Amino acid sequence: MNDDITLLADFDSALFEQVEPPLVSLYLPTHGRTQDTDQDRIQFKNLLDEAKEKLAQQREHREHTGVDARLDYVATHLDELFGPAAEGALAILVSNDRTYIYQLGYPVEPLALVGERFYVKPLLKHFRWGSRYFLLGLSADRFAFIHGDFGSLERVELPQGVLDEFSEEFPLVYDGHEGALDYESLENHLPPYHGYKSRNDVKKEEAEKFFRYVNKAVAEHLVQGTDLPVILVSLPEHQTMFRRISTIEHLLDEGIEKDVGGIEAPELLARAKDVIENAREAHAVELLGAYEDAVGRGGAASDLEAIGLALVERKVRALFLAEGAYIPGGFNDETGEVSLFEREPHGRFQGPELADQFARAALAQDAEVIELDASQVPGDTGIAALYRY
């Protein structure tokens, strides 16, 4: 892969702000690594042609030779960039000097834009809390650790050093394998994740001892340095016992009360998404309640000019956007000044677009950006902000 292509997972404001235009933002719905990708390649070519046509209309050729070359490079390596989700997408952000790629676990509308800034609003679902998470599948003597997103599940390999450390505690047990944390025997389990089979003869005392080692392995080695939520997947009695001793910081209160070894991958993915959506809904309700408490004392606003100033002052805690909000306008990220434009015929997006610019500014100051049904967003502008103070 070209060193000038960077696969990203999180929002890094420096990567978005320290780039010189022209900038191309392509959004391509995809069908995963193992599906027939001819349709995806054809659609990408159409987006590529559209982007190049816009570049030719807006810029001198010498101003976008690097962009052209990078777009062509992506086209020849597209198959290498597809993510695992069967109904996912690629976000391809290109400048003369760099190409950024996001592999999205959810579908997006195809889009090709050329502008002074990258267009990030289709990425908001990817940046929102819970778009990536871990599943901890647990029985009395086996565990599986799985990374998930909106469209796929993939087993997390246990680091060899961790395996060596914990295997010593359980020498030569269970079918001749070296340790209870060594689950290499499960290689043929249901793809794309690996689980375990429960052992009914494991005593409660042994199970609790094992749970303490699992907790230590996960807390100190597998989730350290991340704030991704962890969903516990286990039988109800194991849920209770493990939660009593767990020190995993982001373990969610709601789990999946079933043996992970007995769940097919599509069901496990659906259940995990339900848990995340429930947690998101509860968090959004909490923030909206904080908004209602704060708005009367100037700690929140739905006025666009007030939000613009608050973003410049870097005091926005949470930004609420109506789903599908389209507000033709500009935002000066140095002064906070907001300018609104007339809507294009048929409401077709041509840019610039205020909600996208507000979202990018909010993400740059580590604020939460939450898309909601329009009826849930306070005020009548389609955008509202809760302040930090």
C-alpha positions as a Markdown table, in Angstrom:
| # | Residue | x | y | z |
|---|---|---|---|---|
| 1 | Met | 0.0 | 0.0 | 0.0 |
| 2 | Asn | 1.2 | 3.5 | -0.8 |
| 3 | Asp | 2.7 | 5.3 | 2.2 |
| 4 | Asp | 0.6 | 8.3 | 1.3 |
| 5 | Ile | -2.6 | 6.4 | 2.0 |
| 6 | Thr | -3.6 | 6.4 | 5.7 |
| 7 | Leu | -6.4 | 4.2 | 7.1 |
| 8 | Leu | -8.1 | 6.1 | 9.9 |
| 9 | Ala | -10.5 | 5.0 | 12.7 |
| 10 | Asp | -10.9 | 8.2 | 14.7 |
| 11 | Phe | -11.2 | 11.9 | 14.1 |
| 12 | Asp | -7.9 | 13.8 | 14.2 |
| 13 | Ser | -8.5 | 17.5 | 13.6 |
| 14 | Ala | -4.9 | 18.1 | 12.6 |
| 15 | Leu | -5.2 | 15.7 | 9.7 |
| 16 | Phe | -8.3 | 17.6 | 8.5 |
| 17 | Glu | -7.3 | 21.2 | 9.0 |
| 18 | Gln | -3.6 | 21.1 | 7.9 |
| 19 | Val | -4.3 | 20.3 | 4.3 |
| 20 | Glu | -4.3 | 22.6 | 1.3 |
| 21 | Pro | -7.2 | 22.6 | -1.2 |
| 22 | Pro | -8.5 | 21.4 | -3.5 |
| 23 | Leu | -9.9 | 18.6 | -1.4 |
| 24 | Val | -12.0 | 15.7 | -2.7 |
| 25 | Ser | -14.4 | 13.8 | -0.6 |
| 26 | Leu | -15.8 | 10.5 | -2.0 |
| 27 | Tyr | -18.3 | 8.3 | -0.3 |
| 28 | Leu | -18.7 | 4.8 | -1.8 |
| 29 | Pro | -21.2 | 2.2 | -0.6 |
| 30 | Thr | -19.5 | -1.2 | -0.6 |
| 31 | His | -20.4 | -4.9 | -0.2 |
| 32 | Gly | -17.4 | -6.2 | 1.8 |
| 33 | Arg | -14.2 | -8.1 | 1.0 |
| 34 | Thr | -15.7 | -11.4 | 0.0 |
| 35 | Gln | -18.7 | -10.3 | -2.1 |
| 36 | Asp | -18.8 | -9.5 | -5.8 |
| 37 | Thr | -17.3 | -6.0 | -6.0 |
| 38 | Asp | -17.8 | -5.3 | -9.7 |
| 39 | Gln | -20.7 | -3.0 | -8.9 |
| 40 | Asp | -18.6 | -1.2 | -6.3 |
| 41 | Arg | -15.8 | -0.7 | -8.8 |
| 42 | Ile | -18.2 | 0.7 | -11.4 |
| 43 | Gln | -19.7 | 3.1 | -9.0 |
| 44 | Phe | -16.3 | 4.3 | -7.8 |
| 45 | Lys | -15.3 | 5.0 | -11.4 |
| 46 | Asn | -18.5 | 7.1 | -11.8 |
| 47 | Leu | -17.6 | 9.0 | -8.6 |
| 48 | Leu | -14.0 | 9.4 | -9.8 |
| 49 | Asp | -15.2 | 10.8 | -13.1 |
| 50 | Glu | -17.5 | 13.2 | -11.4 |
| 51 | Ala | -14.8 | 14.4 | -9.0 |
| 52 | Lys | -12.3 | 15.0 | -11.9 |
| 53 | Glu | -14.9 | 16.9 | -13.8 |
| 54 | Lys | -15.6 | 19.2 | -10.9 |
| 55 | Leu | -11.8 | 19.7 | -10.4 |
| 56 | Ala | -11.4 | 20.6 | -14.0 |
| 57 | Gln | -14.3 | 23.1 | -13.8 |
| 58 | Gln | -13.0 | 24.8 | -10.6 |
| 59 | Arg | -9.2 | 24.7 | -10.8 |
| 60 | Glu | -6.3 | 25.0 | -13.2 |
| 61 | His | -4.9 | 21.6 | -14.1 |
| 62 | Arg | -1.5 | 22.3 | -12.3 |
| 63 | Glu | -3.4 | 22.8 | -9.0 |
| 64 | His | -4.8 | 19.3 | -8.8 |
| 65 | Thr | -2.2 | 17.0 | -10.5 |
| 66 | Gly | -1.5 | 15.3 | -7.2 |
| 67 | Val | -5.2 | 14.8 | -6.5 |
| 68 | Asp | -5.6 | 13.2 | -9.9 |
| 69 | Ala | -2.7 | 10.8 | -9.3 |
| 70 | Arg | -3.9 | 9.8 | -5.9 |
| 71 | Leu | -7.5 | 9.2 | -7.1 |
| 72 | Asp | -6.1 | 6.9 | -9.9 |
| 73 | Tyr | -4.0 | 5.1 | -7.4 |
| 74 | Val | -7.0 | 4.4 | -5.2 |
| 75 | Ala | -8.9 | 3.1 | -8.2 |
| 76 | Thr | -6.2 | 0.5 | -9.0 |
| 77 | His | -6.0 | -0.7 | -5.3 |
| 78 | Leu | -9.7 | -0.5 | -4.4 |
| 79 | Asp | -10.1 | -4.2 | -3.6 |
| 80 | Glu | -7.4 | -3.8 | -0.9 |
| 81 | Leu | -9.4 | -1.1 | 0.8 |
| 82 | Phe | -12.8 | -2.8 | 1.2 |
| 83 | Gly | -13.8 | -3.3 | 4.8 |
| 84 | Pro | -15.4 | -6.5 | 6.1 |
| 85 | Ala | -19.0 | -5.2 | 6.3 |
| 86 | Ala | -21.4 | -6.6 | 3.7 |
| 87 | Glu | -23.3 | -3.4 | 3.7 |
| 88 | Gly | -20.6 | -0.8 | 4.5 |
| 89 | Ala | -18.9 | 2.1 | 2.8 |
| 90 | Leu | -15.6 | 3.7 | 2.1 |
| 91 | Ala | -14.9 | 7.4 | 2.8 |
| 92 | Ile | -12.0 | 8.5 | 0.6 |
| 93 | Leu | -10.6 | 11.9 | 1.4 |
| 94 | Val | -7.9 | 13.1 | -1.0 |
| 95 | Ser | -5.6 | 16.1 | -1.2 |
| 96 | Asn | -2.5 | 16.8 | -3.4 |
| 97 | Asp | -0.3 | 15.3 | -0.6 |
| 98 | Arg | -2.3 | 12.7 | 1.2 |
| 99 | Thr | -5.2 | 10.2 | 1.0 |
| 100 | Tyr | -7.2 | 9.3 | 4.1 |
| 101 | Ile | -9.5 | 6.2 | 4.1 |
| 102 | Tyr | -12.2 | 5.3 | 6.5 |
| 103 | Gln | -13.8 | 1.8 | 6.3 |
| 104 | Leu | -17.3 | 2.3 | 7.5 |
| 105 | Gly | -19.5 | -0.4 | 8.9 |
| 106 | Tyr | -22.7 | 1.1 | 7.6 |
| 107 | Pro | -24.0 | 2.2 | 4.1 |
| 108 | Val | -23.9 | 5.8 | 2.8 |
| 109 | Glu | -25.2 | 7.5 | -0.2 |
| 110 | Pro | -22.7 | 7.8 | -3.1 |
| 111 | Leu | -21.2 | 11.2 | -3.1 |
| 112 | Ala | -18.3 | 13.1 | -4.8 |
| 113 | Leu | -17.5 | 16.6 | -3.6 |
| 114 | Val | -14.7 | 19.1 | -4.3 |
| 115 | Gly | -14.1 | 21.9 | -1.9 |
| 116 | Glu | -11.9 | 23.9 | 0.4 |
| 117 | Arg | -12.6 | 21.4 | 3.3 |
| 118 | Phe | -13.3 | 17.7 | 3.5 |
| 119 | Tyr | -17.0 | 16.9 | 3.9 |
| 120 | Val | -17.3 | 14.9 | 7.1 |
| 121 | Lys | -21.1 | 14.7 | 7.9 |
| 122 | Pro | -21.5 | 11.1 | 6.5 |
| 123 | Leu | -18.7 | 10.1 | 9.0 |
| 124 | Leu | -20.6 | 11.2 | 12.1 |
| 125 | Lys | -22.1 | 7.8 | 12.7 |
| 126 | His | -18.6 | 6.4 | 12.6 |
| 127 | Phe | -17.3 | 8.9 | 15.1 |
| 128 | Arg | -20.1 | 8.5 | 17.5 |
| 129 | Trp | -19.7 | 6.6 | 20.7 |
| 130 | Gly | -20.4 | 2.9 | 20.3 |
| 131 | Ser | -19.7 | 2.7 | 16.6 |
| 132 | Arg | -16.9 | 0.4 | 17.5 |
| 133 | Tyr | -17.0 | -1.9 | 20.6 |
| 134 | Phe | -15.8 | -5.1 | 22.1 |
| 135 | Leu | -17.7 | -8.3 | 22.9 |
| 136 | Leu | -16.3 | -10.4 | 25.8 |
| 137 | Gly | -17.7 | -13.9 | 25.5 |
| 138 | Leu | -17.3 | -15.8 | 28.7 |
| 139 | Ser | -18.0 | -19.3 | 30.0 |
| 140 | Ala | -16.7 | -21.0 | 33.1 |
| 141 | Asp | -13.4 | -22.0 | 31.5 |
| 142 | Arg | -13.1 | -20.3 | 28.1 |
| 143 | Phe | -13.4 | -16.8 | 26.8 |
| 144 | Ala | -13.4 | -15.0 | 23.4 |
| 145 | Phe | -12.6 | -11.4 | 22.7 |
| 146 | Ile | -14.3 | -9.9 | 19.6 |
| 147 | His | -14.1 | -6.5 | 18.0 |
| 148 | Gly | -17.4 | -5.3 | 16.4 |
| 149 | Asp | -18.8 | -2.4 | 14.5 |
| 150 | Phe | -22.1 | -1.7 | 12.7 |
| 151 | Gly | -21.5 | -4.4 | 10.1 |
| 152 | Ser | -19.0 | -7.0 | 11.2 |
| 153 | Leu | -17.4 | -9.0 | 14.0 |
| 154 | Glu | -13.8 | -10.1 | 14.1 |
| 155 | Arg | -11.9 | -12.0 | 16.7 |
| 156 | Val | -9.1 | -10.2 | 18.6 |
| 157 | Glu | -6.0 | -12.4 | 18.8 |
| 158 | Leu | -4.7 | -12.8 | 22.3 |
| 159 | Pro | -1.1 | -11.4 | 22.5 |
| 160 | Gln | 1.4 | -14.2 | 22.9 |
| 161 | Gly | 2.9 | -12.7 | 26.0 |
| 162 | Val | -0.5 | -12.7 | 27.7 |
| 163 | Leu | -1.1 | -16.3 | 26.6 |
| 164 | Asp | 2.2 | -17.3 | 28.1 |
| 165 | Glu | 1.5 | -15.5 | 31.4 |
| 166 | Phe | -1.9 | -16.9 | 32.0 |
| 167 | Ser | -1.4 | -20.4 | 30.6 |
| 168 | Glu | 1.0 | -21.1 | 33.5 |
| 169 | Glu | -2.0 | -20.8 | 35.9 |
| 170 | Phe | -3.9 | -23.6 | 34.1 |
| 171 | Pro | -1.3 | -26.1 | 32.9 |
| 172 | Leu | -2.4 | -29.0 | 30.7 |
| 173 | Val | -6.1 | -28.7 | 31.1 |
| 174 | Tyr | -9.1 | -29.3 | 28.9 |
| 175 | Asp | -8.5 | -31.5 | 26.0 |
| 176 | Gly | -4.7 | -31.4 | 26.3 |
| 177 | His | -4.3 | -27.7 | 25.5 |
| 178 | Glu | -1.8 | -25.7 | 27.5 |
| 179 | Gly | -4.1 | -23.2 | 29.2 |
| 180 | Ala | -7.6 | -22.0 | 29.7 |
| 181 | Leu | -6.7 | -18.8 | 27.9 |
| 182 | Asp | -5.3 | -20.7 | 25.0 |
| 183 | Tyr | -8.3 | -20.9 | 22.6 |
| 184 | Glu | -6.4 | -22.1 | 19.5 |
| 185 | Ser | -8.6 | -25.2 | 19.6 |
| 186 | Leu | -11.5 | -23.0 | 18.5 |
| 187 | Glu | -10.1 | -22.2 | 15.0 |
| 188 | Asn | -12.9 | -24.0 | 13.3 |
| 189 | His | -15.7 | -22.3 | 15.3 |
| 190 | Leu | -18.3 | -20.2 | 13.6 |
| 191 | Pro | -16.6 | -17.5 | 11.5 |
| 192 | Pro | -16.0 | -14.5 | 11.7 |
| 193 | Tyr | -15.6 | -14.9 | 15.4 |
| 194 | His | -14.4 | -17.6 | 17.7 |
| 195 | Gly | -16.1 | -18.7 | 20.9 |
| 196 | Tyr | -16.0 | -21.7 | 23.2 |
| 197 | Lys | -18.1 | -24.5 | 24.5 |
| 198 | Ser | -19.3 | -24.4 | 28.1 |
| 199 | Arg | -18.1 | -27.1 | 30.5 |
| 200 | Asn | -20.9 | -28.0 | 33.0 |
| 201 | Asp | -18.5 | -29.8 | 35.3 |
| 202 | Val | -16.4 | -26.8 | 36.1 |
| 203 | Lys | -16.9 | -25.9 | 39.8 |
| 204 | Lys | -18.0 | -22.4 | 40.8 |
| 205 | Glu | -14.7 | -21.8 | 42.7 |
| 206 | Glu | -12.7 | -22.7 | 39.6 |
| 207 | Ala | -14.9 | -20.5 | 37.4 |
| 208 | Glu | -14.5 | -17.5 | 39.7 |
| 209 | Lys | -10.7 | -18.0 | 39.7 |
| 210 | Phe | -10.7 | -18.1 | 35.9 |
| 211 | Phe | -12.9 | -15.0 | 35.7 |
| 212 | Arg | -10.4 | -13.0 | 37.8 |
| 213 | Tyr | -7.6 | -14.0 | 35.3 |
| 214 | Val | -9.9 | -13.1 | 32.3 |
| 215 | Asn | -10.7 | -9.7 | 33.9 |
| 216 | Lys | -7.0 | -9.0 | 34.4 |
| 217 | Ala | -6.1 | -10.0 | 30.9 |
| 218 | Val | -8.8 | -7.8 | 29.4 |
| 219 | Ala | -8.4 | -4.8 | 31.7 |
| 220 | Glu | -4.6 | -4.7 | 31.5 |
| 221 | His | -3.8 | -5.9 | 28.0 |
| 222 | Leu | -6.8 | -5.9 | 25.6 |
| 223 | Val | -8.7 | -2.6 | 26.4 |
| 224 | Gln | -5.9 | -0.5 | 27.9 |
| 225 | Gly | -5.7 | 2.8 | 26.1 |
| 226 | Thr | -9.1 | 2.7 | 24.5 |
| 227 | Asp | -12.5 | 3.9 | 25.6 |
| 228 | Leu | -14.5 | 1.5 | 23.5 |
| 229 | Pro | -17.5 | 0.0 | 25.3 |
| 230 | Val | -17.3 | -3.7 | 26.2 |
| 231 | Ile | -20.4 | -5.9 | 26.1 |
| 232 | Leu | -20.4 | -9.1 | 28.2 |
| 233 | Val | -21.8 | -12.1 | 26.4 |
| 234 | Ser | -22.5 | -15.0 | 28.8 |
| 235 | Leu | -25.2 | -16.9 | 30.7 |
| 236 | Pro | -27.0 | -15.0 | 33.4 |
| 237 | Glu | -25.2 | -16.7 | 36.3 |
| 238 | His | -21.8 | -15.9 | 34.7 |
| 239 | Gln | -22.9 | -12.3 | 34.1 |
| 240 | Thr | -23.6 | -11.9 | 37.8 |
| 241 | Met | -20.3 | -13.5 | 39.0 |
| 242 | Phe | -18.1 | -11.7 | 36.5 |
| 243 | Arg | -19.6 | -8.3 | 37.1 |
| 244 | Arg | -19.0 | -8.7 | 40.8 |
| 245 | Ile | -15.2 | -8.9 | 40.3 |
| 246 | Ser | -14.8 | -6.9 | 37.1 |
| 247 | Thr | -12.6 | -3.8 | 36.9 |
| 248 | Ile | -13.1 | -3.3 | 33.2 |
| 249 | Glu | -13.8 | 0.5 | 33.0 |
| 250 | His | -16.1 | 0.6 | 30.0 |
| 251 | Leu | -18.1 | -2.6 | 30.7 |
| 252 | Leu | -21.7 | -1.8 | 29.9 |
| 253 | Asp | -24.5 | -2.5 | 32.4 |
| 254 | Glu | -26.5 | -4.3 | 29.7 |
| 255 | Gly | -25.1 | -7.5 | 28.4 |
| 256 | Ile | -26.2 | -10.4 | 26.1 |
| 257 | Glu | -27.4 | -13.2 | 28.3 |
| 258 | Lys | -26.5 | -16.1 | 26.2 |
| 259 | Asp | -23.6 | -18.5 | 25.6 |
| 260 | Val | -21.7 | -16.9 | 22.7 |
| 261 | Gly | -20.9 | -20.3 | 21.4 |
| 262 | Gly | -24.5 | -20.9 | 20.7 |
| 263 | Ile | -25.2 | -17.7 | 18.7 |
| 264 | Glu | -24.7 | -17.4 | 15.0 |
| 265 | Ala | -22.7 | -14.4 | 13.9 |
| 266 | Pro | -25.7 | -12.4 | 12.4 |
| 267 | Glu | -27.7 | -12.8 | 15.7 |
| 268 | Leu | -24.7 | -11.8 | 17.8 |
| 269 | Leu | -24.1 | -8.7 | 15.7 |
| 270 | Ala | -27.8 | -7.7 | 15.8 |
| 271 | Arg | -27.9 | -8.2 | 19.6 |
| 272 | Ala | -24.7 | -6.2 | 20.1 |
| 273 | Lys | -26.1 | -3.3 | 18.0 |
| 274 | Asp | -29.3 | -3.4 | 20.1 |
| 275 | Val | -27.2 | -3.0 | 23.3 |
| 276 | Ile | -25.3 | -0.1 | 21.8 |
| 277 | Glu | -28.4 | 1.7 | 20.6 |
| 278 | Asn | -30.0 | 1.3 | 24.0 |
| 279 | Ala | -27.0 | 2.8 | 25.7 |
| 280 | Arg | -26.9 | 5.6 | 23.1 |
| 281 | Glu | -30.5 | 6.5 | 23.5 |
| 282 | Ala | -30.1 | 6.7 | 27.3 |
| 283 | His | -27.1 | 8.9 | 26.9 |
| 284 | Ala | -28.9 | 11.2 | 24.4 |
| 285 | Val | -31.8 | 11.5 | 26.8 |
| 286 | Glu | -29.4 | 12.5 | 29.6 |
| 287 | Leu | -27.7 | 15.1 | 27.4 |
| 288 | Leu | -31.1 | 16.5 | 26.2 |
| 289 | Gly | -32.1 | 16.8 | 29.8 |
| 290 | Ala | -28.9 | 18.7 | 30.6 |
| 291 | Tyr | -29.7 | 21.0 | 27.7 |
| 292 | Glu | -33.2 | 21.8 | 29.0 |
| 293 | Asp | -31.7 | 22.6 | 32.4 |
| 294 | Ala | -28.9 | 24.8 | 30.9 |
| 295 | Val | -30.7 | 26.7 | 28.2 |
| 296 | Gly | -32.5 | 29.1 | 30.6 |
| 297 | Arg | -29.1 | 30.2 | 32.1 |
| 298 | Gly | -27.2 | 30.6 | 28.8 |
| 299 | Gly | -25.6 | 27.2 | 29.0 |
| 300 | Ala | -27.1 | 25.9 | 25.7 |
| 301 | Ala | -28.5 | 27.4 | 22.5 |
| 302 | Ser | -30.2 | 26.6 | 19.2 |
| 303 | Asp | -29.5 | 30.0 | 17.6 |
| 304 | Leu | -27.0 | 29.4 | 14.8 |
| 305 | Glu | -25.0 | 32.6 | 15.4 |
| 306 | Ala | -24.7 | 31.8 | 19.1 |
| 307 | Ile | -23.5 | 28.2 | 18.3 |
| 308 | Gly | -20.9 | 29.6 | 15.9 |
| 309 | Leu | -19.4 | 31.8 | 18.6 |
| 310 | Ala | -19.5 | 29.0 | 21.2 |
| 311 | Leu | -17.6 | 26.8 | 18.8 |
| 312 | Val | -14.9 | 29.4 | 18.3 |
| 313 | Glu | -14.6 | 29.7 | 22.1 |
| 314 | Arg | -14.3 | 25.9 | 22.3 |
| 315 | Lys | -17.0 | 25.6 | 24.9 |
| 316 | Val | -19.3 | 23.2 | 23.2 |
| 317 | Arg | -19.9 | 19.9 | 25.0 |
| 318 | Ala | -22.4 | 18.3 | 22.7 |
| 319 | Leu | -23.8 | 19.3 | 19.3 |
| 320 | Phe | -27.2 | 18.0 | 18.3 |
| 321 | Leu | -28.0 | 17.7 | 14.6 |
| 322 | Ala | -31.3 | 16.8 | 12.9 |
| 323 | Glu | -30.7 | 13.7 | 10.7 |
| 324 | Gly | -30.4 | 14.8 | 7.1 |
| 325 | Ala | -30.1 | 18.4 | 8.1 |
| 326 | Tyr | -29.1 | 20.5 | 5.1 |
| 327 | Ile | -28.3 | 24.2 | 5.9 |
| 328 | Pro | -26.6 | 26.0 | 3.0 |
| 329 | Gly | -24.2 | 28.3 | 4.7 |
| 330 | Gly | -20.7 | 29.1 | 5.8 |
| 331 | Phe | -18.9 | 29.4 | 9.2 |
| 332 | Asn | -15.8 | 31.3 | 9.9 |
| 333 | Asp | -13.9 | 29.2 | 12.4 |
| 334 | Glu | -11.8 | 32.1 | 13.5 |
| 335 | Thr | -14.5 | 34.7 | 14.2 |
| 336 | Gly | -17.6 | 32.5 | 14.6 |
| 337 | Glu | -19.5 | 34.4 | 11.9 |
| 338 | Val | -22.3 | 32.5 | 10.3 |
| 339 | Ser | -23.6 | 33.2 | 6.7 |
| 340 | Leu | -26.6 | 31.5 | 5.3 |
| 341 | Phe | -27.1 | 31.0 | 1.5 |
| 342 | Glu | -30.2 | 30.4 | -0.6 |
| 343 | Arg | -31.1 | 26.7 | -1.0 |
| 344 | Glu | -30.2 | 25.2 | -4.4 |
| 345 | Pro | -33.0 | 24.0 | -6.7 |
| 346 | His | -34.5 | 20.8 | -5.4 |
| 347 | Gly | -32.4 | 21.0 | -2.3 |
| 348 | Arg | -29.5 | 19.2 | -3.9 |
| 349 | Phe | -26.3 | 19.5 | -2.0 |
| 350 | Gln | -23.6 | 21.6 | -3.7 |
| 351 | Gly | -21.8 | 22.9 | -0.6 |
| 352 | Pro | -20.7 | 24.6 | 1.5 |
| 353 | Glu | -23.0 | 23.3 | 4.2 |
| 354 | Leu | -23.3 | 24.7 | 7.7 |
| 355 | Ala | -24.1 | 21.5 | 9.7 |
| 356 | Asp | -21.0 | 19.8 | 8.3 |
| 357 | Gln | -18.8 | 22.8 | 9.3 |
| 358 | Phe | -20.3 | 22.9 | 12.8 |
| 359 | Ala | -19.8 | 19.2 | 13.2 |
| 360 | Arg | -16.1 | 19.4 | 12.1 |
| 361 | Ala | -15.5 | 22.3 | 14.5 |
| 362 | Ala | -17.2 | 20.4 | 17.4 |
| 363 | Leu | -15.2 | 17.2 | 16.8 |
| 364 | Ala | -12.0 | 19.2 | 16.8 |
| 365 | Gln | -12.7 | 20.2 | 20.4 |
| 366 | Asp | -13.7 | 16.7 | 21.5 |
| 367 | Ala | -17.3 | 17.6 | 21.7 |
| 368 | Glu | -19.9 | 14.9 | 21.1 |
| 369 | Val | -21.9 | 15.2 | 17.8 |
| 370 | Ile | -25.2 | 13.4 | 17.9 |
| 371 | Glu | -27.6 | 13.1 | 15.0 |
| 372 | Leu | -31.3 | 12.8 | 16.2 |
| 373 | Asp | -34.7 | 12.7 | 14.6 |
| 374 | Ala | -35.6 | 16.4 | 13.8 |
| 375 | Ser | -38.4 | 16.3 | 16.4 |
| 376 | Gln | -35.9 | 15.6 | 19.2 |
| 377 | Val | -33.5 | 18.5 | 18.4 |
| 378 | Pro | -34.3 | 21.5 | 20.6 |
| 379 | Gly | -35.3 | 24.7 | 18.8 |
| 380 | Asp | -36.3 | 25.1 | 15.2 |
| 381 | Thr | -32.9 | 25.5 | 13.4 |
| 382 | Gly | -32.1 | 21.8 | 13.2 |
| 383 | Ile | -29.0 | 22.3 | 15.3 |
| 384 | Ala | -28.5 | 22.8 | 19.0 |
| 385 | Ala | -25.5 | 22.9 | 21.3 |
| 386 | Leu | -25.0 | 22.1 | 25.0 |
| 387 | Tyr | -22.0 | 24.0 | 26.5 |
| 388 | Arg | -19.3 | 22.8 | 28.9 |
| 389 | Tyr | -19.9 | 25.8 | 31.1 |
